[in-house]
Coordinates of C-alpha atoms in Angstrom, one line a residue:
M1 CA 40.2 -67.7 -22.0
N2 CA 42.6 -70.7 -21.9
G3 CA 44.2 -69.3 -25.0
L4 CA 45.7 -66.3 -23.0
N5 CA 49.3 -66.8 -22.3
R6 CA 51.1 -65.4 -19.2
T7 CA 52.1 -62.1 -20.9
S8 CA 48.5 -61.5 -22.1
R9 CA 47.2 -62.1 -18.6
V10 CA 49.7 -59.7 -17.0
Q11 CA 48.7 -57.1 -19.6
L12 CA 45.1 -57.7 -18.7
Y13 CA 45.7 -57.3 -15.0
K14 CA 47.7 -54.1 -15.6
R15 CA 44.9 -52.6 -17.7
L16 CA 42.2 -53.4 -15.1
T17 CA 44.4 -52.1 -12.3
I18 CA 45.0 -48.8 -14.1
R19 CA 41.3 -48.4 -14.9
F20 CA 40.3 -49.3 -11.3
F21 CA 42.6 -46.5 -9.9
I22 CA 41.3 -44.1 -12.5
A23 CA 37.7 -44.9 -11.5
V24 CA 38.6 -44.4 -7.8
I25 CA 40.2 -41.1 -8.5
I26 CA 37.3 -39.9 -10.6
A27 CA 34.8 -41.0 -7.9
A28 CA 36.8 -39.3 -5.2
F29 CA 37.0 -36.1 -7.3
V30 CA 33.2 -36.2 -8.0
F31 CA 32.2 -36.6 -4.3
F32 CA 34.9 -34.6 -2.6
G33 CA 36.7 -32.3 -5.1
L34 CA 33.9 -31.4 -7.5
P35 CA 31.6 -29.7 -4.9
K36 CA 34.4 -27.4 -3.8
L37 CA 35.5 -26.7 -7.4
I38 CA 31.9 -25.9 -8.4
K39 CA 31.5 -23.6 -5.4
L40 CA 34.8 -21.8 -6.3
L41 CA 33.9 -21.4 -10.0
L42 CA 30.2 -21.1 -9.6
P43 CA 29.8 -17.7 -11.5
F44 CA 31.8 -19.1 -14.5
V45 CA 29.8 -22.4 -14.5
F46 CA 26.6 -20.4 -14.7
A47 CA 28.1 -18.2 -17.3
L48 CA 29.1 -21.1 -19.4
V49 CA 25.7 -22.7 -19.1
G50 CA 24.1 -19.4 -20.0
A51 CA 26.3 -18.9 -23.0
A52 CA 25.6 -22.4 -24.2
I53 CA 21.9 -21.6 -24.1
I54 CA 21.9 -18.0 -25.3
N55 CA 24.2 -18.3 -28.3
P56 CA 22.2 -21.1 -30.1
L57 CA 19.1 -19.1 -29.2
A58 CA 20.6 -16.0 -30.8
E59 CA 21.3 -17.9 -34.0
R60 CA 17.8 -19.2 -34.1
I61 CA 16.4 -15.7 -33.7
N62 CA 18.6 -14.4 -36.5
R63 CA 17.6 -17.3 -38.8
L64 CA 13.9 -16.6 -38.0
G65 CA 14.5 -12.9 -38.8
N66 CA 16.0 -13.8 -42.2
R67 CA 13.1 -16.0 -43.0
I68 CA 10.7 -13.2 -42.3
N69 CA 12.7 -10.6 -44.1
K70 CA 15.9 -11.4 -46.0
N71 CA 17.0 -7.8 -45.7
I72 CA 17.2 -8.2 -41.9
K73 CA 20.8 -9.2 -41.0
I74 CA 21.6 -8.7 -37.4
P75 CA 25.0 -9.9 -36.2
R76 CA 24.9 -12.8 -33.8
K77 CA 26.9 -10.8 -31.2
I78 CA 24.3 -8.0 -31.1
T79 CA 21.5 -10.5 -30.6
A80 CA 23.5 -12.3 -27.9
L81 CA 24.1 -8.9 -26.2
V82 CA 20.4 -8.1 -26.2
L83 CA 19.6 -11.5 -24.7
N84 CA 22.4 -11.1 -22.1
I85 CA 20.9 -7.7 -21.0
L86 CA 17.5 -9.4 -20.8
V87 CA 18.9 -12.1 -18.6
L88 CA 20.5 -9.5 -16.4
F89 CA 17.2 -7.6 -16.1
L90 CA 15.3 -10.7 -15.2
V91 CA 17.8 -12.0 -12.7
L92 CA 18.0 -8.6 -10.9
L93 CA 14.2 -8.4 -10.9
L94 CA 13.9 -11.9 -9.4
I95 CA 16.5 -11.1 -6.7
Y96 CA 14.7 -7.8 -5.8
F97 CA 11.3 -9.5 -5.7
V98 CA 12.5 -12.4 -3.6
T99 CA 14.6 -10.3 -1.2
Y100 CA 11.9 -7.7 -0.7
N101 CA 9.2 -10.2 0.1
V102 CA 11.4 -12.4 2.3
I103 CA 12.6 -9.4 4.4
K104 CA 9.0 -7.9 4.5
E105 CA 7.5 -11.2 5.7
A106 CA 10.4 -11.9 8.1
I107 CA 9.9 -8.4 9.8
S108 CA 6.2 -9.0 10.0
L109 CA 6.7 -12.4 11.5
A110 CA 9.1 -11.0 14.1
N111 CA 6.6 -8.2 15.0
N112 CA 3.8 -10.6 15.4
I113 CA 5.8 -12.9 17.7
L114 CA 6.7 -9.9 19.9
R115 CA 3.1 -8.6 19.9
N116 CA 1.5 -12.0 20.7
W117 CA 4.3 -13.3 23.0
S118 CA 1.9 -13.7 26.0
S119 CA -0.6 -15.6 23.9
I120 CA 2.3 -17.9 22.6
V121 CA 3.4 -18.6 26.1
R122 CA -0.2 -19.3 27.2
T123 CA -0.9 -21.6 24.3
Y124 CA 2.4 -23.4 24.9
D125 CA 1.5 -23.9 28.6
E126 CA -1.9 -25.2 27.6
F127 CA -0.3 -27.7 25.3
L128 CA 2.0 -28.9 28.1
D129 CA -1.0 -29.1 30.5
K130 CA -2.7 -31.5 28.2
L131 CA 0.4 -33.7 28.6
T132 CA 0.4 -33.5 32.4
P133 CA -1.7 -36.6 33.1
N134 CA 0.8 -38.7 31.2
I135 CA 3.8 -37.1 32.9
S136 CA 3.2 -38.6 36.3
V137 CA 3.9 -42.1 35.0
M138 CA 7.2 -41.0 33.4
P139 CA 10.6 -41.5 35.0
Q140 CA 12.0 -38.4 36.9
S141 CA 14.9 -38.1 34.4
L142 CA 12.4 -37.8 31.5
I143 CA 10.3 -35.2 33.4
D144 CA 13.5 -33.1 33.9
I145 CA 14.3 -33.4 30.2
L146 CA 10.8 -32.2 29.3
Q147 CA 11.1 -29.2 31.7
D148 CA 14.4 -28.3 30.1
V149 CA 12.9 -28.6 26.6
K150 CA 10.0 -26.3 27.7
D151 CA 12.4 -23.6 28.9
S152 CA 14.7 -24.0 25.9
V153 CA 11.8 -23.7 23.4
L154 CA 10.5 -20.5 25.0
V155 CA 14.0 -19.0 25.0
F156 CA 14.6 -20.1 21.4
V157 CA 11.3 -18.5 20.2
Q158 CA 11.9 -15.3 22.2
N159 CA 15.5 -15.0 20.8
I160 CA 14.2 -15.6 17.2
S161 CA 11.6 -12.8 17.7
K162 CA 14.2 -10.4 18.9
N163 CA 16.9 -11.3 16.4
I164 CA 15.1 -12.2 13.2
V165 CA 14.9 -8.7 11.8
S166 CA 18.5 -7.8 12.5
F167 CA 19.6 -11.3 11.3
T168 CA 17.6 -11.0 8.0
V169 CA 18.8 -7.5 7.2
S170 CA 22.4 -8.1 8.2
T171 CA 22.5 -11.4 6.3
T172 CA 21.1 -9.8 3.2
T173 CA 23.5 -6.9 3.5
S174 CA 26.5 -9.1 4.1
R175 CA 25.6 -11.2 1.1
I176 CA 25.4 -8.2 -1.1
T177 CA 28.4 -6.2 0.1
S178 CA 31.0 -8.7 1.3
T179 CA 33.8 -9.6 -1.0
G180 CA 33.2 -12.7 -2.9
T181 CA 29.5 -12.8 -2.1
L182 CA 26.4 -12.2 -4.1
L183 CA 27.3 -8.8 -5.6
I184 CA 30.8 -9.9 -6.7
N185 CA 29.5 -13.2 -7.9
L186 CA 26.8 -11.5 -10.0
I187 CA 29.3 -9.0 -11.5
T188 CA 31.6 -11.9 -12.3
F189 CA 28.8 -14.0 -13.8
F190 CA 27.6 -11.2 -16.1
L191 CA 31.1 -10.2 -17.3
A192 CA 31.9 -13.8 -18.0
L193 CA 28.5 -14.2 -19.8
F194 CA 29.2 -11.2 -22.0
F195 CA 32.7 -12.3 -22.9
L196 CA 31.6 -15.9 -23.6
G197 CA 28.7 -14.6 -25.6
F198 CA 31.0 -12.6 -27.9
D199 CA 33.7 -15.2 -28.3
Y200 CA 31.7 -18.4 -27.7
Y201 CA 32.4 -20.1 -31.1
S202 CA 35.9 -18.7 -31.5
I203 CA 36.8 -20.1 -28.1
G204 CA 35.4 -23.5 -29.0
E205 CA 37.2 -23.5 -32.3
A206 CA 40.5 -22.6 -30.6
I207 CA 40.1 -25.5 -28.2
R208 CA 39.3 -27.9 -31.0
N209 CA 42.4 -26.9 -33.0
R210 CA 44.7 -27.6 -30.1
I211 CA 43.4 -31.0 -29.0
D212 CA 44.1 -34.4 -30.7
M213 CA 41.1 -35.7 -32.6
R214 CA 40.9 -38.9 -30.6
M215 CA 40.9 -37.0 -27.4
L216 CA 38.5 -34.5 -28.8
D217 CA 36.0 -37.3 -29.7
T218 CA 36.3 -38.7 -26.2
F219 CA 35.8 -35.2 -24.7
V220 CA 32.7 -34.6 -26.8
L221 CA 31.2 -37.9 -25.7
M222 CA 31.9 -37.1 -22.0
K223 CA 30.6 -33.5 -22.5
R224 CA 27.4 -34.9 -23.9
S225 CA 27.1 -37.3 -21.0
V226 CA 27.7 -34.7 -18.4
V227 CA 25.3 -32.2 -20.0
N228 CA 22.7 -34.9 -20.4
A229 CA 23.1 -36.0 -16.8
L230 CA 23.2 -32.6 -15.2
G231 CA 20.5 -31.1 -17.4
S232 CA 18.1 -34.0 -17.0
Y233 CA 18.4 -34.3 -13.2
F234 CA 18.3 -30.7 -12.3
K235 CA 15.5 -30.0 -14.8
A236 CA 13.5 -32.8 -13.1
Q237 CA 14.2 -31.4 -9.7
L238 CA 13.4 -27.9 -10.7
I239 CA 10.0 -29.0 -12.2
L240 CA 9.1 -30.9 -9.0
S241 CA 10.3 -28.0 -6.8
L242 CA 8.4 -25.4 -8.7
F243 CA 5.3 -27.6 -8.5
A244 CA 5.8 -27.9 -4.7
F245 CA 6.2 -24.1 -4.4
F246 CA 3.1 -23.2 -6.4
F247 CA 1.0 -26.0 -4.9
M248 CA 1.8 -24.9 -1.4
L249 CA 1.5 -21.2 -2.2
I250 CA -2.0 -21.6 -3.7
A251 CA -3.2 -23.9 -1.0
L252 CA -1.9 -21.7 1.9
T253 CA -3.1 -18.5 0.2
I254 CA -6.7 -19.9 -0.2
Y255 CA -6.7 -21.0 3.4
G256 CA -5.5 -17.5 4.5
Q257 CA -2.3 -18.6 6.1
P258 CA -0.1 -15.6 7.0
Y259 CA 3.3 -15.5 5.3
A260 CA 2.2 -17.9 2.6
L261 CA 4.9 -16.8 0.2
L262 CA 7.7 -17.2 2.8
I263 CA 6.4 -20.6 3.9
A264 CA 5.9 -21.8 0.3
L265 CA 9.4 -20.7 -0.7
F266 CA 10.9 -22.5 2.3
L267 CA 8.9 -25.7 1.4
G268 CA 9.9 -25.5 -2.2
I269 CA 13.6 -25.4 -1.2
I270 CA 13.0 -28.3 1.2
D271 CA 11.5 -30.2 -1.6
I272 CA 14.8 -30.0 -3.6
L273 CA 16.7 -31.6 -0.8
P274 CA 17.0 -35.4 -1.2
V275 CA 15.7 -37.8 1.4
I276 CA 13.8 -34.9 3.1
G277 CA 10.2 -34.3 2.0
I278 CA 7.7 -31.5 2.5
I279 CA 5.4 -33.9 4.5
A280 CA 8.1 -34.1 7.1
I281 CA 7.5 -30.4 7.8
V282 CA 3.8 -30.0 7.1
L283 CA 2.5 -33.1 8.9
P284 CA 4.2 -32.4 12.3
W285 CA 3.0 -28.8 11.9
G286 CA -0.6 -30.0 11.5
I287 CA -0.3 -32.3 14.5
V288 CA 0.9 -29.4 16.7
E289 CA -1.9 -27.1 15.5
Y290 CA -4.4 -29.9 16.3
V291 CA -3.1 -30.5 19.8
V292 CA -2.8 -26.8 20.8
G293 CA -6.4 -26.1 20.0
D294 CA -6.9 -25.4 16.3
P295 CA -8.2 -28.8 15.0
H296 CA -9.5 -27.4 11.7
K297 CA -6.1 -26.0 10.7
G298 CA -4.4 -29.2 12.0
I299 CA -6.6 -31.4 9.8
F300 CA -6.1 -29.0 6.9
L301 CA -2.3 -29.2 7.1
A302 CA -2.3 -32.9 7.6
L303 CA -4.5 -33.4 4.6
L304 CA -2.5 -30.9 2.6
G305 CA 0.7 -32.8 3.4
M306 CA -0.7 -36.2 2.5
I307 CA -2.4 -35.0 -0.7
F308 CA 0.8 -33.3 -1.8
F309 CA 2.8 -36.4 -0.9
I310 CA 0.5 -38.6 -3.0
I311 CA 0.4 -36.3 -6.0
R312 CA 4.2 -35.8 -5.9
K313 CA 4.8 -39.6 -5.7
L314 CA 2.5 -40.0 -8.7
L315 CA 4.3 -37.2 -10.7
E316 CA 7.8 -38.1 -9.6
P317 CA 8.2 -41.4 -11.6
K318 CA 6.9 -39.7 -14.8
V319 CA 9.0 -36.5 -14.4
M320 CA 12.2 -38.4 -13.3
G321 CA 11.6 -41.1 -15.9
T322 CA 10.9 -38.6 -18.7
Q323 CA 13.8 -36.3 -17.8
T324 CA 16.5 -38.7 -16.6
G325 CA 15.5 -42.2 -17.7
L326 CA 16.1 -43.5 -14.1
P327 CA 13.6 -45.3 -12.0
P328 CA 12.8 -43.4 -8.7
L329 CA 14.3 -46.3 -6.7
L330 CA 17.7 -45.8 -8.4
V331 CA 17.5 -42.1 -7.8
L332 CA 16.8 -42.7 -4.1
F333 CA 19.6 -45.2 -3.8
S334 CA 22.2 -43.0 -5.5
S335 CA 21.1 -40.0 -3.3
Y336 CA 21.5 -42.1 -0.1
V337 CA 24.9 -43.4 -1.1
G338 CA 26.0 -39.9 -2.0
L339 CA 24.7 -38.5 1.3
Q340 CA 26.8 -41.1 3.2
F341 CA 29.9 -40.1 1.3
S342 CA 29.7 -36.4 1.0
G343 CA 26.7 -35.0 2.8
L344 CA 24.2 -32.8 1.0
W345 CA 26.4 -32.2 -2.0
G346 CA 26.9 -35.9 -2.4
A347 CA 23.2 -36.5 -2.2
L348 CA 22.7 -34.0 -5.0
L349 CA 25.5 -35.3 -7.1
G350 CA 24.8 -39.0 -6.5
P351 CA 22.0 -39.3 -9.2
V352 CA 24.0 -37.1 -11.5
T353 CA 27.0 -39.4 -11.2
L354 CA 24.9 -42.5 -11.8
M355 CA 23.4 -41.0 -14.9
F356 CA 26.9 -39.9 -16.1
V357 CA 28.2 -43.5 -15.7
I358 CA 25.2 -44.9 -17.5
S359 CA 25.6 -42.3 -20.3
I360 CA 29.3 -43.1 -20.6
A361 CA 28.5 -46.9 -20.7
R362 CA 26.0 -46.3 -23.5
S363 CA 28.4 -44.1 -25.5
G364 CA 30.8 -47.0 -25.9
I365 CA 33.8 -45.6 -24.0
L366 CA 33.7 -48.4 -21.5
D367 CA 33.4 -51.2 -24.1
N368 CA 37.1 -52.2 -23.7
T369 CA 36.8 -52.2 -20.0
M370 CA 33.7 -54.4 -20.1
A371 CA 35.5 -56.8 -22.4
D372 CA 38.4 -57.1 -20.0
L373 CA 36.0 -57.7 -17.1
R374 CA 34.4 -60.5 -19.1
M375 CA 37.8 -62.0 -19.7
I376 CA 38.5 -61.9 -15.9
Y377 CA 35.1 -63.5 -15.2
D378 CA 35.9 -66.3 -17.7
L379 CA 39.4 -66.8 -16.1
V380 CA 37.9 -67.0 -12.6
A381 CA 35.2 -69.4 -13.8
D382 CA 37.8 -71.7 -15.5
M383 CA 39.9 -71.7 -12.3
L384 CA 36.9 -72.7 -10.2
R385 CA 35.9 -75.4 -12.6
S386 CA 39.4 -76.8 -12.6
E387 CA 39.4 -77.0 -8.8
D388 CA 36.2 -79.0 -8.9

């Protein structure tokens, strides 16, 4: 390090300063700009992902057909078109199934609340009566707060029962008919998927012909890193979420819990969210059921939540490790840091960003930066030794 002259040191500082600002800009874009950009271009992002999956699959199907019968020569575009239509059918079928069942169970839930309103109020009062012996020792301010909470809970439940049907139907309708919502997004997605399916390789070839080879190599490395990070993380989350959905659906259905599909779907979505877990919903639910007079159901829900928590914690390291290569502690840490910076989107993108950085480091793109950092470390170490 002592062999560096003044000019070399200045160049070293300039390189590191430029790289530092580039890293800050990229990090700011990932946590603040990328979520908005993804939301804006979501149909095209899904279409690009779909085309990247469908076109190689179409080629494999064609090669398989040629192996079976060499006279079979189906153009790739035709195969891609058939696969696109199949994807369209499956997506519409899934939307219909989920929407129909959610609205059906939401309406049934609202009707049950209205029909059993007197029983709900009586059960709620009994629950509060069990707390009465402990209320006398509480400060008056806390007693007033509890009374306000009692009134607020009853008003909240009553309003839900009155508005849940209209809210569910109006929300579904607005999502389908409003400009820029589900219907427009679906149409845009399928149009983009068809266009990309027909011209997928020609578009890629046109891009490659117009980009410098060195830049193209860097772009390919970054693309692989992004695809690996996104694919690995979301595949792991999808596996865990689907496991949570089916586990809860089967358990609640066997127990005979009404609205098992709706509850399992809600819990499956909750399981996707970082930091929050299903046990944070199921365990308090079980405690409430136990206190209000249904101890069997309360014990069942508490055991269900704890059993699922244990099984998931046993599965999570294997699934996350297999799919992402990251220890669960690093996933939790990156989710927490992302949550502090950019809310829920940051929590979702935190592990992806960490995996992207690790993939970039492994690809060799950061080798020069790491060499410069080692030179800075040696320089600082020499300065400290000279002061001693």
